Short mmCIF file of C-alpha atoms in Angstrom, two decimals:
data_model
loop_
_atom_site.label_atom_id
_atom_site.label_comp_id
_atom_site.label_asym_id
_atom_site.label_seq_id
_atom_site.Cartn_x
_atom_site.Cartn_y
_atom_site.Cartn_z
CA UNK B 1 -73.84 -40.93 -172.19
CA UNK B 2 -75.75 -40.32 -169.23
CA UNK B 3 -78.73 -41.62 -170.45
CA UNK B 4 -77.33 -45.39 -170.13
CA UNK B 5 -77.61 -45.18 -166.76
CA UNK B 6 -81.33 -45.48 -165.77
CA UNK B 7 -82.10 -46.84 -169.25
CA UNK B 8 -79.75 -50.03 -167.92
CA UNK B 9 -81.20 -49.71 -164.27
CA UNK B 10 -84.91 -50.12 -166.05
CA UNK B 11 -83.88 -52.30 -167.96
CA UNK B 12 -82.65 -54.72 -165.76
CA UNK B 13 -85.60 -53.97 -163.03
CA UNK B 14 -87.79 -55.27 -165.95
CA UNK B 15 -85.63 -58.21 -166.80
CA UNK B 16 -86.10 -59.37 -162.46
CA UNK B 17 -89.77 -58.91 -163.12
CA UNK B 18 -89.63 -61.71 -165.66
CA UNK B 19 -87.09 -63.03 -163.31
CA UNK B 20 -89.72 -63.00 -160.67
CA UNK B 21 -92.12 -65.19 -162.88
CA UNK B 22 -89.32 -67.85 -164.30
CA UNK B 23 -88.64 -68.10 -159.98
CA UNK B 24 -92.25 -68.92 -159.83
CA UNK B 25 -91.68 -72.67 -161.54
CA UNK B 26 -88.46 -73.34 -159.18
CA UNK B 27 -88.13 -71.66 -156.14
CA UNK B 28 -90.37 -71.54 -153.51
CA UNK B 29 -91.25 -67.28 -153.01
CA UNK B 30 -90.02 -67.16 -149.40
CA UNK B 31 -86.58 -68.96 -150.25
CA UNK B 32 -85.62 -66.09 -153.16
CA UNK B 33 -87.28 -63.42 -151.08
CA UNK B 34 -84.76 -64.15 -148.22
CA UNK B 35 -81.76 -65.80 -150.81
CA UNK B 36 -81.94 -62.39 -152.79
CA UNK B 37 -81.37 -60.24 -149.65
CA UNK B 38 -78.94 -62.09 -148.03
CA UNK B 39 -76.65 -62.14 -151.34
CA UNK B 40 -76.75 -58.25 -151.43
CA UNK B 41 -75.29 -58.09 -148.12
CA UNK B 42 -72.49 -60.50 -148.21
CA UNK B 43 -71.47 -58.41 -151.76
CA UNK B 44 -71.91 -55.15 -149.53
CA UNK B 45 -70.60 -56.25 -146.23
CA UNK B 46 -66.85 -55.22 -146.70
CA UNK B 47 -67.27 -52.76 -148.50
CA UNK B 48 -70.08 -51.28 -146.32
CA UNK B 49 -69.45 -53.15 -142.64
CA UNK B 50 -66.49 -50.79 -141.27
CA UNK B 51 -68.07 -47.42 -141.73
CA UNK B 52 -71.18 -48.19 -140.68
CA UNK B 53 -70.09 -49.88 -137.74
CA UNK B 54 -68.20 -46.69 -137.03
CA UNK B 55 -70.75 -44.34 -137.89
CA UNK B 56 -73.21 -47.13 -134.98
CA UNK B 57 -73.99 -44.67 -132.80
CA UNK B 58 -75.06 -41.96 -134.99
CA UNK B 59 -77.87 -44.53 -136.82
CA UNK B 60 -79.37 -45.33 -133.70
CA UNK B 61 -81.76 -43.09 -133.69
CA UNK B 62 -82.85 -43.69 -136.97
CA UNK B 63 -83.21 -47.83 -136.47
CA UNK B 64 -86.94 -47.44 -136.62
CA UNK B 65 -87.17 -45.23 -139.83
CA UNK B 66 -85.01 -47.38 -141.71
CA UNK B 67 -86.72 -50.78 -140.29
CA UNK B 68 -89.85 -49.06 -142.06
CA UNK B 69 -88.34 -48.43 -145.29
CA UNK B 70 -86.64 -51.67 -144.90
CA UNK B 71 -90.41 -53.79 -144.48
CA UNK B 72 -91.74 -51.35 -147.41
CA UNK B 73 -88.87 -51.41 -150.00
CA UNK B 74 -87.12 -54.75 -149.52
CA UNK B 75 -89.77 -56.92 -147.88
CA UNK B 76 -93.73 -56.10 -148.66
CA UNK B 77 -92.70 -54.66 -152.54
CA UNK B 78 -90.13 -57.86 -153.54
CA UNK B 79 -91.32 -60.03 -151.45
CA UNK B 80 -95.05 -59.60 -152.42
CA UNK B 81 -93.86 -60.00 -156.37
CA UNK B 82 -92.59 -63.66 -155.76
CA UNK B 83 -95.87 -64.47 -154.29
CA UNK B 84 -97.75 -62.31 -157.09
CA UNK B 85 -95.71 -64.13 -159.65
CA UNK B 86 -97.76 -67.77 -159.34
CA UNK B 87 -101.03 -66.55 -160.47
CA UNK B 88 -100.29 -63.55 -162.76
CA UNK B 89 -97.99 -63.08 -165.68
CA UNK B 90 -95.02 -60.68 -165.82
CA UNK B 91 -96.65 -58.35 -168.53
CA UNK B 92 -98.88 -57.62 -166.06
CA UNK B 93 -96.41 -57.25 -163.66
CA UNK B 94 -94.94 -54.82 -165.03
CA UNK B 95 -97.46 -52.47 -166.07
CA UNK B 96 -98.90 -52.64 -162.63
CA UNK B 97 -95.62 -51.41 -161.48
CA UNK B 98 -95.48 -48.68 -163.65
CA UNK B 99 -98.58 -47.21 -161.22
CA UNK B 100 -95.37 -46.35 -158.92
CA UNK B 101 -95.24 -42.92 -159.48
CA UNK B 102 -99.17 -42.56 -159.89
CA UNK B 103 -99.16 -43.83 -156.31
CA UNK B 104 -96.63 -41.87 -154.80
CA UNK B 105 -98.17 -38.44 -156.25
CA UNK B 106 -101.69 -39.50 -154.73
CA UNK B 107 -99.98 -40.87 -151.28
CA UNK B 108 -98.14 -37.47 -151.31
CA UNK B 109 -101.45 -35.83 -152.05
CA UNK B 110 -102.92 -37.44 -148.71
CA UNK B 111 -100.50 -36.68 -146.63
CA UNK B 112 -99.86 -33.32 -146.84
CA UNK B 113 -104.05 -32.68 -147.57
CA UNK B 114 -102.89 -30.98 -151.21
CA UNK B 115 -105.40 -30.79 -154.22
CA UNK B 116 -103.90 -32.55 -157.36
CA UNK B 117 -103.69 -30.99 -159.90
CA UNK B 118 -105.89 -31.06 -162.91
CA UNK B 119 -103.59 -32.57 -165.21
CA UNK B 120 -102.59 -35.29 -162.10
CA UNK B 121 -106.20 -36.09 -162.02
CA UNK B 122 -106.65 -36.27 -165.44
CA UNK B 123 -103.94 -39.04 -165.23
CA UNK B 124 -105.24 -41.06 -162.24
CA UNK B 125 -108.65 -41.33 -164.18
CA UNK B 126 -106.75 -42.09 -167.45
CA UNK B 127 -104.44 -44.71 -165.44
CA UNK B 128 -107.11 -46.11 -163.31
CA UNK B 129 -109.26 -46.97 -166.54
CA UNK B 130 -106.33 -48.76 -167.99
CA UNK B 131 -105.56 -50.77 -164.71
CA UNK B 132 -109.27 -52.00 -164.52
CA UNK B 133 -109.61 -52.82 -168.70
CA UNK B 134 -106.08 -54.27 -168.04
CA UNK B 135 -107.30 -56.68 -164.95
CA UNK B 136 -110.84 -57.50 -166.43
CA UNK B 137 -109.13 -58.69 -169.64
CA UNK B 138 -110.71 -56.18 -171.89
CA UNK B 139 -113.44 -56.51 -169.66
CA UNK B 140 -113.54 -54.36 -166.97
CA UNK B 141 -117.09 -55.32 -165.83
CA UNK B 142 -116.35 -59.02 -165.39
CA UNK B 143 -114.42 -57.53 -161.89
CA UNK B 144 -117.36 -56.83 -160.49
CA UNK B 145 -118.50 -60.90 -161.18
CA UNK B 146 -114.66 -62.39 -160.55
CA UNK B 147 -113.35 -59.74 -158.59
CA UNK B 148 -109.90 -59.29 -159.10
CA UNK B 149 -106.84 -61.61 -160.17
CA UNK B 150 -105.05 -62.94 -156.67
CA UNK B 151 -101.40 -62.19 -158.06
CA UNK B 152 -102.35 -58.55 -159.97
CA UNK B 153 -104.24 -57.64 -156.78
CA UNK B 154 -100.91 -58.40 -154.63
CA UNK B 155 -98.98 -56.49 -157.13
CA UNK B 156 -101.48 -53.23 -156.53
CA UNK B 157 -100.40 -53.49 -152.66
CA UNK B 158 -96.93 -54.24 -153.30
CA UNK B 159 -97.23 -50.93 -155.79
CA UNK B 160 -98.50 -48.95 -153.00
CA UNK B 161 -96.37 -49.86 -150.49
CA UNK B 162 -93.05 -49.18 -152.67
CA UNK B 163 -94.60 -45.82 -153.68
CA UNK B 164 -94.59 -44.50 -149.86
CA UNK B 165 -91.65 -46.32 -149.71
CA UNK B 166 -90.31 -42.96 -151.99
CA UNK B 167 -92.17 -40.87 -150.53
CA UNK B 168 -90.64 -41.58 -146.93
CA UNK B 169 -86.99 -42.31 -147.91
CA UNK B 170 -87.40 -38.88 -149.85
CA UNK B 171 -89.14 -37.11 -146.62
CA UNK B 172 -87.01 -38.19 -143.95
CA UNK B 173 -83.61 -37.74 -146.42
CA UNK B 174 -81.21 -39.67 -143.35
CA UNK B 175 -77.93 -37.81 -143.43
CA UNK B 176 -75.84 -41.00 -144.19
CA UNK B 177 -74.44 -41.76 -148.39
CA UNK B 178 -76.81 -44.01 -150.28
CA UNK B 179 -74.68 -47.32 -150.35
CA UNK B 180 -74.96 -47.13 -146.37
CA UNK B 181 -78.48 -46.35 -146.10
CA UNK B 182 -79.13 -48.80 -149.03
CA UNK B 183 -76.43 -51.65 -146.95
CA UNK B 184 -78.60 -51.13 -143.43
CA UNK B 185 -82.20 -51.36 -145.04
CA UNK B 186 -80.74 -54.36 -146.73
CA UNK B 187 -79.16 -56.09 -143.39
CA UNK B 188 -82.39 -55.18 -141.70
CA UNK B 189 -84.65 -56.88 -144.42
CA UNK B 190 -82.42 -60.32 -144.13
CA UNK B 191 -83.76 -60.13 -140.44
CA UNK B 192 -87.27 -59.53 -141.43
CA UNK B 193 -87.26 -61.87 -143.42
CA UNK B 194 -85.87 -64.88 -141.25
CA UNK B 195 -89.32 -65.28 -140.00
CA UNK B 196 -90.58 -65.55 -143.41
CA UNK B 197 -88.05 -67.83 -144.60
CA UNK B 198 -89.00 -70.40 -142.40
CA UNK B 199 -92.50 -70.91 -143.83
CA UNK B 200 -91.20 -71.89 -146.92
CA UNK B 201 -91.79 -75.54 -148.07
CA UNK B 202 -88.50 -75.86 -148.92
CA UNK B 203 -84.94 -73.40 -149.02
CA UNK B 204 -83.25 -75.85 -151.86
CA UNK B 205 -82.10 -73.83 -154.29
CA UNK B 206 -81.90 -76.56 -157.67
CA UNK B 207 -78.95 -75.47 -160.28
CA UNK B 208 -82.09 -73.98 -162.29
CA UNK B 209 -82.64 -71.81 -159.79
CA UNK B 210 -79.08 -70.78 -159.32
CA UNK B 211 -78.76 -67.80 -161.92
CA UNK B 212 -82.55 -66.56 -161.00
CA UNK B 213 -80.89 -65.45 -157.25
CA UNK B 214 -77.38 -64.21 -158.69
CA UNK B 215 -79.43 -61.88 -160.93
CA UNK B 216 -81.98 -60.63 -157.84
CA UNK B 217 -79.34 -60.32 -155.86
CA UNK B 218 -76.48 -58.50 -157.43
CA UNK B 219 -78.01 -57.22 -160.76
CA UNK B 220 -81.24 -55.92 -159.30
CA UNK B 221 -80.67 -55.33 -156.28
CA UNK B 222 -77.06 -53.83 -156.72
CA UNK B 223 -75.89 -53.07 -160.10
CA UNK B 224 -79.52 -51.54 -161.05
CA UNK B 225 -79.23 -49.34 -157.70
CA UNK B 226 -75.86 -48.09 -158.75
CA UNK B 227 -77.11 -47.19 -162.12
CA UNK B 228 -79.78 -45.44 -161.11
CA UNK B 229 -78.10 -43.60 -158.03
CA UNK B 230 -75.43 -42.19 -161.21
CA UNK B 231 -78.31 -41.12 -163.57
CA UNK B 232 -79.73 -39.53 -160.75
CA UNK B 233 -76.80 -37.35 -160.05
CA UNK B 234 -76.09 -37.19 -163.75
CA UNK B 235 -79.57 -36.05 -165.05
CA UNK B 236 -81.30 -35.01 -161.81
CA UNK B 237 -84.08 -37.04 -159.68
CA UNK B 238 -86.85 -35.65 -162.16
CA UNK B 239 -85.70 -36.56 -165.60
CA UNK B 240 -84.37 -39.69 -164.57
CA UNK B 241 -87.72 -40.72 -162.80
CA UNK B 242 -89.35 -40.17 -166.60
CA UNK B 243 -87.32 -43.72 -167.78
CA UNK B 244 -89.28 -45.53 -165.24
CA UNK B 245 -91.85 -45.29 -168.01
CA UNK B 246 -90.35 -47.74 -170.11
CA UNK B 247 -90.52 -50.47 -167.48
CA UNK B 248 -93.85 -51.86 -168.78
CA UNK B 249 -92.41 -52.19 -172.51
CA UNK B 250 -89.37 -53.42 -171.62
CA UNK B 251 -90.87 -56.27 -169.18
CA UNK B 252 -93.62 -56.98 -172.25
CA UNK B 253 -91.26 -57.64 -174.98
CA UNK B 254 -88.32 -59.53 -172.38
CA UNK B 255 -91.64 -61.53 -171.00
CA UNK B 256 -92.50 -62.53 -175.03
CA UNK B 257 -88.98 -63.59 -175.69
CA UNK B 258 -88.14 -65.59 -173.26
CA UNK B 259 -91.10 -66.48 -171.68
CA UNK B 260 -93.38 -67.05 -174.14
CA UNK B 261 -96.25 -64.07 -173.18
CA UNK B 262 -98.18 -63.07 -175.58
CA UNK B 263 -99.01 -59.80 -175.74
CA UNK B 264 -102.80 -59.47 -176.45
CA UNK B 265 -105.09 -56.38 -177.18
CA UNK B 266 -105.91 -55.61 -173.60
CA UNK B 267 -102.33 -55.26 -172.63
CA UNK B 268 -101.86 -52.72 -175.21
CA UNK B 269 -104.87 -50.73 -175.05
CA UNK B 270 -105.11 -50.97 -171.01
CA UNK B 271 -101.07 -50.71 -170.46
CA UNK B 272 -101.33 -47.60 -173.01
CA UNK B 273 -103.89 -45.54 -170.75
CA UNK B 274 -101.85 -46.41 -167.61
CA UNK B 275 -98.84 -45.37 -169.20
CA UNK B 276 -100.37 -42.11 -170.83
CA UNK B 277 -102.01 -41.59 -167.41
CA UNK B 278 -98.71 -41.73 -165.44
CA UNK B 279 -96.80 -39.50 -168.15
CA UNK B 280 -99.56 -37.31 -168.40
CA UNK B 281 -99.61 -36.71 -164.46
CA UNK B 282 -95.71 -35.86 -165.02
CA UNK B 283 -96.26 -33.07 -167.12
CA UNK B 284 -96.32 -30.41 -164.50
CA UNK B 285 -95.41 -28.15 -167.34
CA UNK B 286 -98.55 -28.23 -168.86
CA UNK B 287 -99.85 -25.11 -167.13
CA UNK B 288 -103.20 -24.75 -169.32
CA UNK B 289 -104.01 -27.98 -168.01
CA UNK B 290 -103.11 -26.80 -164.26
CA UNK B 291 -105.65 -23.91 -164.34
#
């Protein structure tokens, strides 16, 4: 079935979010952010190294485009949710996430100076008051005391920055197949993130930690990719971007298994709005509400 595609891609995107927390306890957030990388391109490498080497002088030109979809995707998104991880919990995480597509329609919006429309809107107010009764705890005015959680307010710009991530990779479209384009963002994130790796306090990785980078690395950053690239083809880029929707439940109930999250009021009521807001901003076939 078709389906089983993205449904296992989301689901397994929502099992490395409470990945991303369990990492938080045992690895510093610079060691997996450069670990998880690096893994994904030794799997790639031969199956990926020859052609692109051969195909060297026709990416060229593109080396800047995909060195920025390379710092958005692979390094400021993932590498902001290891840091985000030590101060907020993965429920949050992933509902927070789920403001991906929100983002993207509203970055899209800017860019090309378009007018949302009214059922978009509708959904950034509905989303926006479940992100702010979500943060404040069921108590959104307590933000304007507190201000806003460290790790949930990384999350937000990791959000943002994977959302024009989209928007660009869709915008430029760079004529080479998606494992290549996917293999050279990833080699050129292991460089980025060199730098990085070196202010960790330590790259040990203890045998705890061991299965936490296997997963990031092949089953989130590869087998997840796969699926999603095949639902994509099989379903088309629009119905397949609807399972994205499940990403908050999914990372809720994985988070209250194995992690021990409970799942209190606010999550529900404030993860419901963003989630109706996001849907609701989907439904481009609601043409009374486009008028």
């Amino acid at each position: 079935m078709p389906i089983l595609f993205p449904l296992l891609a989301v689901m397994i995107w929502a099992t490395n979010t409470v990945v991303s927390k369990a990492a938080a306890g045992v690895l510093d957030p610079a060691a997996i952010s450069f670990y998880r990388w690096f893994l994904a391109a030794l799997v790639l490498t031969p199956f990926c190294l020859k052609a692109v080497w051969q195909q060297r002088l026709a990416i060229r030109p593109y080396l800047g485009k995909f060195l920025v979809l390379a710092l958005l995707g692979m390094v400021l998104f993932q590498c902001i949710a290891y840091y985000a991880a030590h101060s907020t919990t993965a429920t949050n995480m992933g509902v927070i996430t789920s403001l991906v597509p929100l983002s993207s329609l509203l970055l899209n919006a800017l860019m090309t100076k378009t007018k949302p429309s009214a059922a978009a809107a509708l959904g950034v107010f509905c989303s926006l008051c479940g992100v702010l009764y979500l943060l404040g705890q069921g108590h959104p005015a307590s933000l304007l005391l507190s201000g806003i959680n460290h790790g949930d307010a990384l999350m937000l710009i990791g959000t943002v920055a994977y959302a024009l991530y989209g928007i660009l990779l869709r915008r430029w479209a760079l004529p080479f197949s998606h494992w290549h384009n996917l293999y050279i963002q990833i080699l050129l994130a292991v460089v980025i993130l060199i730098p990085v790796a070196f202010s960790a306090q330590t790259m040990a990785i203890p045998a705890q930690g061991v299965g936490l980078v296997l997963f990031a690395g092949i089953a989130s950053s590869l087998i997840a990719a796969y699926c999603w690239m095949q639902g994509v083809h099989r379903l088309g880029a629009d119905r397949t971007a609807v399972f994205m929707n499940l990403l908050p439940l999914f990372t809720a109930v994985i988070a209250m298994v194995s992690l021990g999250e409970k799942i209190q009021g606010f999550h529900l009521l404030g993860g419901g709005l963003v989630l109706f807001g996001v849907i609701l901003a989907q439904l481009r076939s609601w043409s009374f509400l486009n008028k």
